[in-house]
Amino acid sequence: ERFDPDRFSAERAAQLPEGAYLPFGAGVHMCIGNTFALQEARIILAAMAQRFRVQALRSERVRPQPLVTLGMAEPFPVMLTRRPSTSPQRI
């Protein structure tokens, strides 16, 4: 019942029971907004890709970590650089 950014850190993740994190629920109790939320995330990602250039700050490959969802085994830092605008800016 409190904000804890380290709740899903690598050290504590091993102690969590299976199914402890299901952002949209599961089965008959699945959130009716999950499809909308995932589509909205795709739209936001596409909009960001149009406005920013993404540059990896490390050269090694990303190691996947398959859990309930596919994630990364360790953080992968990137740098976002604003792309030059091709259209007039609104004031």
JSON list of C-alpha atoms in Angstrom, two decimals:
[
{"chain": "A", "resi": 1, "resn": "GLU", "atom": "CA", "xyz": [0.00, 0.00, 0.00]},
{"chain": "A", "resi": 2, "resn": "ARG", "atom": "CA", "xyz": [2.95, 2.34, -0.55]},
{"chain": "A", "resi": 3, "resn": "PHE", "atom": "CA", "xyz": [5.22, 3.46, -3.39]},
{"chain": "A", "resi": 4, "resn": "ASP", "atom": "CA", "xyz": [8.34, 1.31, -3.42]},
{"chain": "A", "resi": 5, "resn": "PRO", "atom": "CA", "xyz": [10.46, 1.67, -6.59]},
{"chain": "A", "resi": 6, "resn": "ASP", "atom": "CA", "xyz": [12.70, -1.22, -5.49]},
{"chain": "A", "resi": 7, "resn": "ARG", "atom": "CA", "xyz": [9.79, -3.63, -5.17]},
{"chain": "A", "resi": 8, "resn": "PHE", "atom": "CA", "xyz": [10.73, -5.43, -8.40]},
{"chain": "A", "resi": 9, "resn": "SER", "atom": "CA", "xyz": [14.51, -5.10, -8.18]},
{"chain": "A", "resi": 10, "resn": "ALA", "atom": "CA", "xyz": [16.53, -8.17, -9.12]},
{"chain": "A", "resi": 11, "resn": "GLU", "atom": "CA", "xyz": [17.29, -8.94, -5.48]},
{"chain": "A", "resi": 12, "resn": "ARG", "atom": "CA", "xyz": [13.68, -8.80, -4.35]},
{"chain": "A", "resi": 13, "resn": "ALA", "atom": "CA", "xyz": [12.13, -10.34, -7.48]},
{"chain": "A", "resi": 14, "resn": "ALA", "atom": "CA", "xyz": [13.38, -13.78, -6.48]},
{"chain": "A", "resi": 15, "resn": "GLN", "atom": "CA", "xyz": [11.41, -13.51, -3.22]},
{"chain": "A", "resi": 16, "resn": "LEU", "atom": "CA", "xyz": [8.10, -12.58, -4.89]},
{"chain": "A", "resi": 17, "resn": "PRO", "atom": "CA", "xyz": [5.50, -15.32, -5.35]},
{"chain": "A", "resi": 18, "resn": "GLU", "atom": "CA", "xyz": [4.66, -16.27, -8.93]},
{"chain": "A", "resi": 19, "resn": "GLY", "atom": "CA", "xyz": [1.95, -14.01, -10.32]},
{"chain": "A", "resi": 20, "resn": "ALA", "atom": "CA", "xyz": [2.69, -11.19, -7.88]},
{"chain": "A", "resi": 21, "resn": "TYR", "atom": "CA", "xyz": [2.77, -8.67, -10.72]},
{"chain": "A", "resi": 22, "resn": "LEU", "atom": "CA", "xyz": [0.00, -8.88, -13.29]},
{"chain": "A", "resi": 23, "resn": "PRO", "atom": "CA", "xyz": [-0.65, -5.29, -14.37]},
{"chain": "A", "resi": 24, "resn": "PHE", "atom": "CA", "xyz": [-3.93, -6.14, -16.13]},
{"chain": "A", "resi": 25, "resn": "GLY", "atom": "CA", "xyz": [-5.05, -9.05, -14.01]},
{"chain": "A", "resi": 26, "resn": "ALA", "atom": "CA", "xyz": [-5.82, -12.47, -15.43]},
{"chain": "A", "resi": 27, "resn": "GLY", "atom": "CA", "xyz": [-8.69, -14.73, -16.37]},
{"chain": "A", "resi": 28, "resn": "VAL", "atom": "CA", "xyz": [-12.24, -13.51, -15.75]},
{"chain": "A", "resi": 29, "resn": "HIS", "atom": "CA", "xyz": [-10.88, -10.60, -13.68]},
{"chain": "A", "resi": 30, "resn": "MET", "atom": "CA", "xyz": [-8.74, -9.20, -16.51]},
{"chain": "A", "resi": 31, "resn": "CYS", "atom": "CA", "xyz": [-8.96, -5.44, -16.91]},
{"chain": "A", "resi": 32, "resn": "ILE", "atom": "CA", "xyz": [-11.33, -4.41, -19.71]},
{"chain": "A", "resi": 33, "resn": "GLY", "atom": "CA", "xyz": [-8.94, -1.57, -20.59]},
{"chain": "A", "resi": 34, "resn": "ASN", "atom": "CA", "xyz": [-5.84, -3.71, -21.22]},
{"chain": "A", "resi": 35, "resn": "THR", "atom": "CA", "xyz": [-6.16, -3.67, -25.03]},
{"chain": "A", "resi": 36, "resn": "PHE", "atom": "CA", "xyz": [-6.64, 0.11, -25.00]},
{"chain": "A", "resi": 37, "resn": "ALA", "atom": "CA", "xyz": [-3.66, 0.63, -22.69]},
{"chain": "A", "resi": 38, "resn": "LEU", "atom": "CA", "xyz": [-1.36, -1.50, -24.85]},
{"chain": "A", "resi": 39, "resn": "GLN", "atom": "CA", "xyz": [-2.50, 0.28, -28.03]},
{"chain": "A", "resi": 40, "resn": "GLU", "atom": "CA", "xyz": [-1.98, 3.64, -26.34]},
{"chain": "A", "resi": 41, "resn": "ALA", "atom": "CA", "xyz": [1.58, 2.58, -25.41]},
{"chain": "A", "resi": 42, "resn": "ARG", "atom": "CA", "xyz": [2.30, 1.75, -29.06]},
{"chain": "A", "resi": 43, "resn": "ILE", "atom": "CA", "xyz": [1.02, 5.16, -30.18]},
{"chain": "A", "resi": 44, "resn": "ILE", "atom": "CA", "xyz": [3.13, 6.96, -27.57]},
{"chain": "A", "resi": 45, "resn": "LEU", "atom": "CA", "xyz": [6.21, 4.96, -28.60]},
{"chain": "A", "resi": 46, "resn": "ALA", "atom": "CA", "xyz": [5.63, 5.79, -32.28]},
{"chain": "A", "resi": 47, "resn": "ALA", "atom": "CA", "xyz": [5.20, 9.49, -31.47]},
{"chain": "A", "resi": 48, "resn": "MET", "atom": "CA", "xyz": [8.42, 9.50, -29.43]},
{"chain": "A", "resi": 49, "resn": "ALA", "atom": "CA", "xyz": [10.31, 7.71, -32.22]},
{"chain": "A", "resi": 50, "resn": "GLN", "atom": "CA", "xyz": [9.28, 10.49, -34.61]},
{"chain": "A", "resi": 51, "resn": "ARG", "atom": "CA", "xyz": [10.56, 13.20, -32.27]},
{"chain": "A", "resi": 52, "resn": "PHE", "atom": "CA", "xyz": [13.69, 11.61, -30.78]},
{"chain": "A", "resi": 53, "resn": "ARG", "atom": "CA", "xyz": [16.70, 9.64, -31.94]},
{"chain": "A", "resi": 54, "resn": "VAL", "atom": "CA", "xyz": [17.52, 6.73, -29.63]},
{"chain": "A", "resi": 55, "resn": "GLN", "atom": "CA", "xyz": [21.19, 5.91, -29.10]},
{"chain": "A", "resi": 56, "resn": "ALA", "atom": "CA", "xyz": [22.43, 2.95, -27.04]},
{"chain": "A", "resi": 57, "resn": "LEU", "atom": "CA", "xyz": [25.01, 3.90, -24.43]},
{"chain": "A", "resi": 58, "resn": "ARG", "atom": "CA", "xyz": [26.47, 0.38, -24.31]},
{"chain": "A", "resi": 59, "resn": "SER", "atom": "CA", "xyz": [27.67, -1.80, -27.17]},
{"chain": "A", "resi": 60, "resn": "GLU", "atom": "CA", "xyz": [26.76, -5.25, -25.82]},
{"chain": "A", "resi": 61, "resn": "ARG", "atom": "CA", "xyz": [23.59, -7.02, -26.84]},
{"chain": "A", "resi": 62, "resn": "VAL", "atom": "CA", "xyz": [20.44, -7.00, -24.74]},
{"chain": "A", "resi": 63, "resn": "ARG", "atom": "CA", "xyz": [19.99, -10.25, -22.82]},
{"chain": "A", "resi": 64, "resn": "PRO", "atom": "CA", "xyz": [16.31, -11.19, -22.63]},
{"chain": "A", "resi": 65, "resn": "GLN", "atom": "CA", "xyz": [14.76, -12.40, -19.39]},
{"chain": "A", "resi": 66, "resn": "PRO", "atom": "CA", "xyz": [11.55, -14.35, -19.99]},
{"chain": "A", "resi": 67, "resn": "LEU", "atom": "CA", "xyz": [9.18, -14.10, -17.05]},
{"chain": "A", "resi": 68, "resn": "VAL", "atom": "CA", "xyz": [5.44, -13.45, -17.16]},
{"chain": "A", "resi": 69, "resn": "THR", "atom": "CA", "xyz": [6.36, -10.93, -19.85]},
{"chain": "A", "resi": 70, "resn": "LEU", "atom": "CA", "xyz": [9.60, -10.70, -21.79]},
{"chain": "A", "resi": 71, "resn": "GLY", "atom": "CA", "xyz": [12.00, -8.23, -20.23]},
{"chain": "A", "resi": 72, "resn": "MET", "atom": "CA", "xyz": [15.69, -7.45, -20.07]},
{"chain": "A", "resi": 73, "resn": "ALA", "atom": "CA", "xyz": [18.10, -9.23, -17.74]},
{"chain": "A", "resi": 74, "resn": "GLU", "atom": "CA", "xyz": [19.72, -5.91, -16.78]},
{"chain": "A", "resi": 75, "resn": "PRO", "atom": "CA", "xyz": [19.02, -2.23, -17.49]},
{"chain": "A", "resi": 76, "resn": "PHE", "atom": "CA", "xyz": [19.98, -0.99, -20.95]},
{"chain": "A", "resi": 77, "resn": "PRO", "atom": "CA", "xyz": [20.70, 2.74, -20.86]},
{"chain": "A", "resi": 78, "resn": "VAL", "atom": "CA", "xyz": [19.89, 4.85, -23.90]},
{"chain": "A", "resi": 79, "resn": "MET", "atom": "CA", "xyz": [20.12, 8.54, -24.75]},
{"chain": "A", "resi": 80, "resn": "LEU", "atom": "CA", "xyz": [17.28, 10.42, -26.43]},
{"chain": "A", "resi": 81, "resn": "THR", "atom": "CA", "xyz": [18.21, 13.30, -28.72]},
{"chain": "A", "resi": 82, "resn": "ARG", "atom": "CA", "xyz": [15.51, 15.59, -30.05]},
{"chain": "A", "resi": 83, "resn": "ARG", "atom": "CA", "xyz": [15.18, 15.37, -33.84]},
{"chain": "A", "resi": 84, "resn": "PRO", "atom": "CA", "xyz": [15.04, 18.64, -35.78]},
{"chain": "A", "resi": 85, "resn": "SER", "atom": "CA", "xyz": [11.47, 19.71, -36.43]},
{"chain": "A", "resi": 86, "resn": "THR", "atom": "CA", "xyz": [10.27, 19.32, -40.02]},
{"chain": "A", "resi": 87, "resn": "SER", "atom": "CA", "xyz": [7.05, 21.23, -39.50]},
{"chain": "A", "resi": 88, "resn": "PRO", "atom": "CA", "xyz": [6.34, 24.70, -38.12]},
{"chain": "A", "resi": 89, "resn": "GLN", "atom": "CA", "xyz": [6.03, 24.81, -34.37]},
{"chain": "A", "resi": 90, "resn": "ARG", "atom": "CA", "xyz": [2.72, 25.86, -32.83]},
{"chain": "A", "resi": 91, "resn": "ILE", "atom": "CA", "xyz": [2.92, 28.75, -30.44]}
]
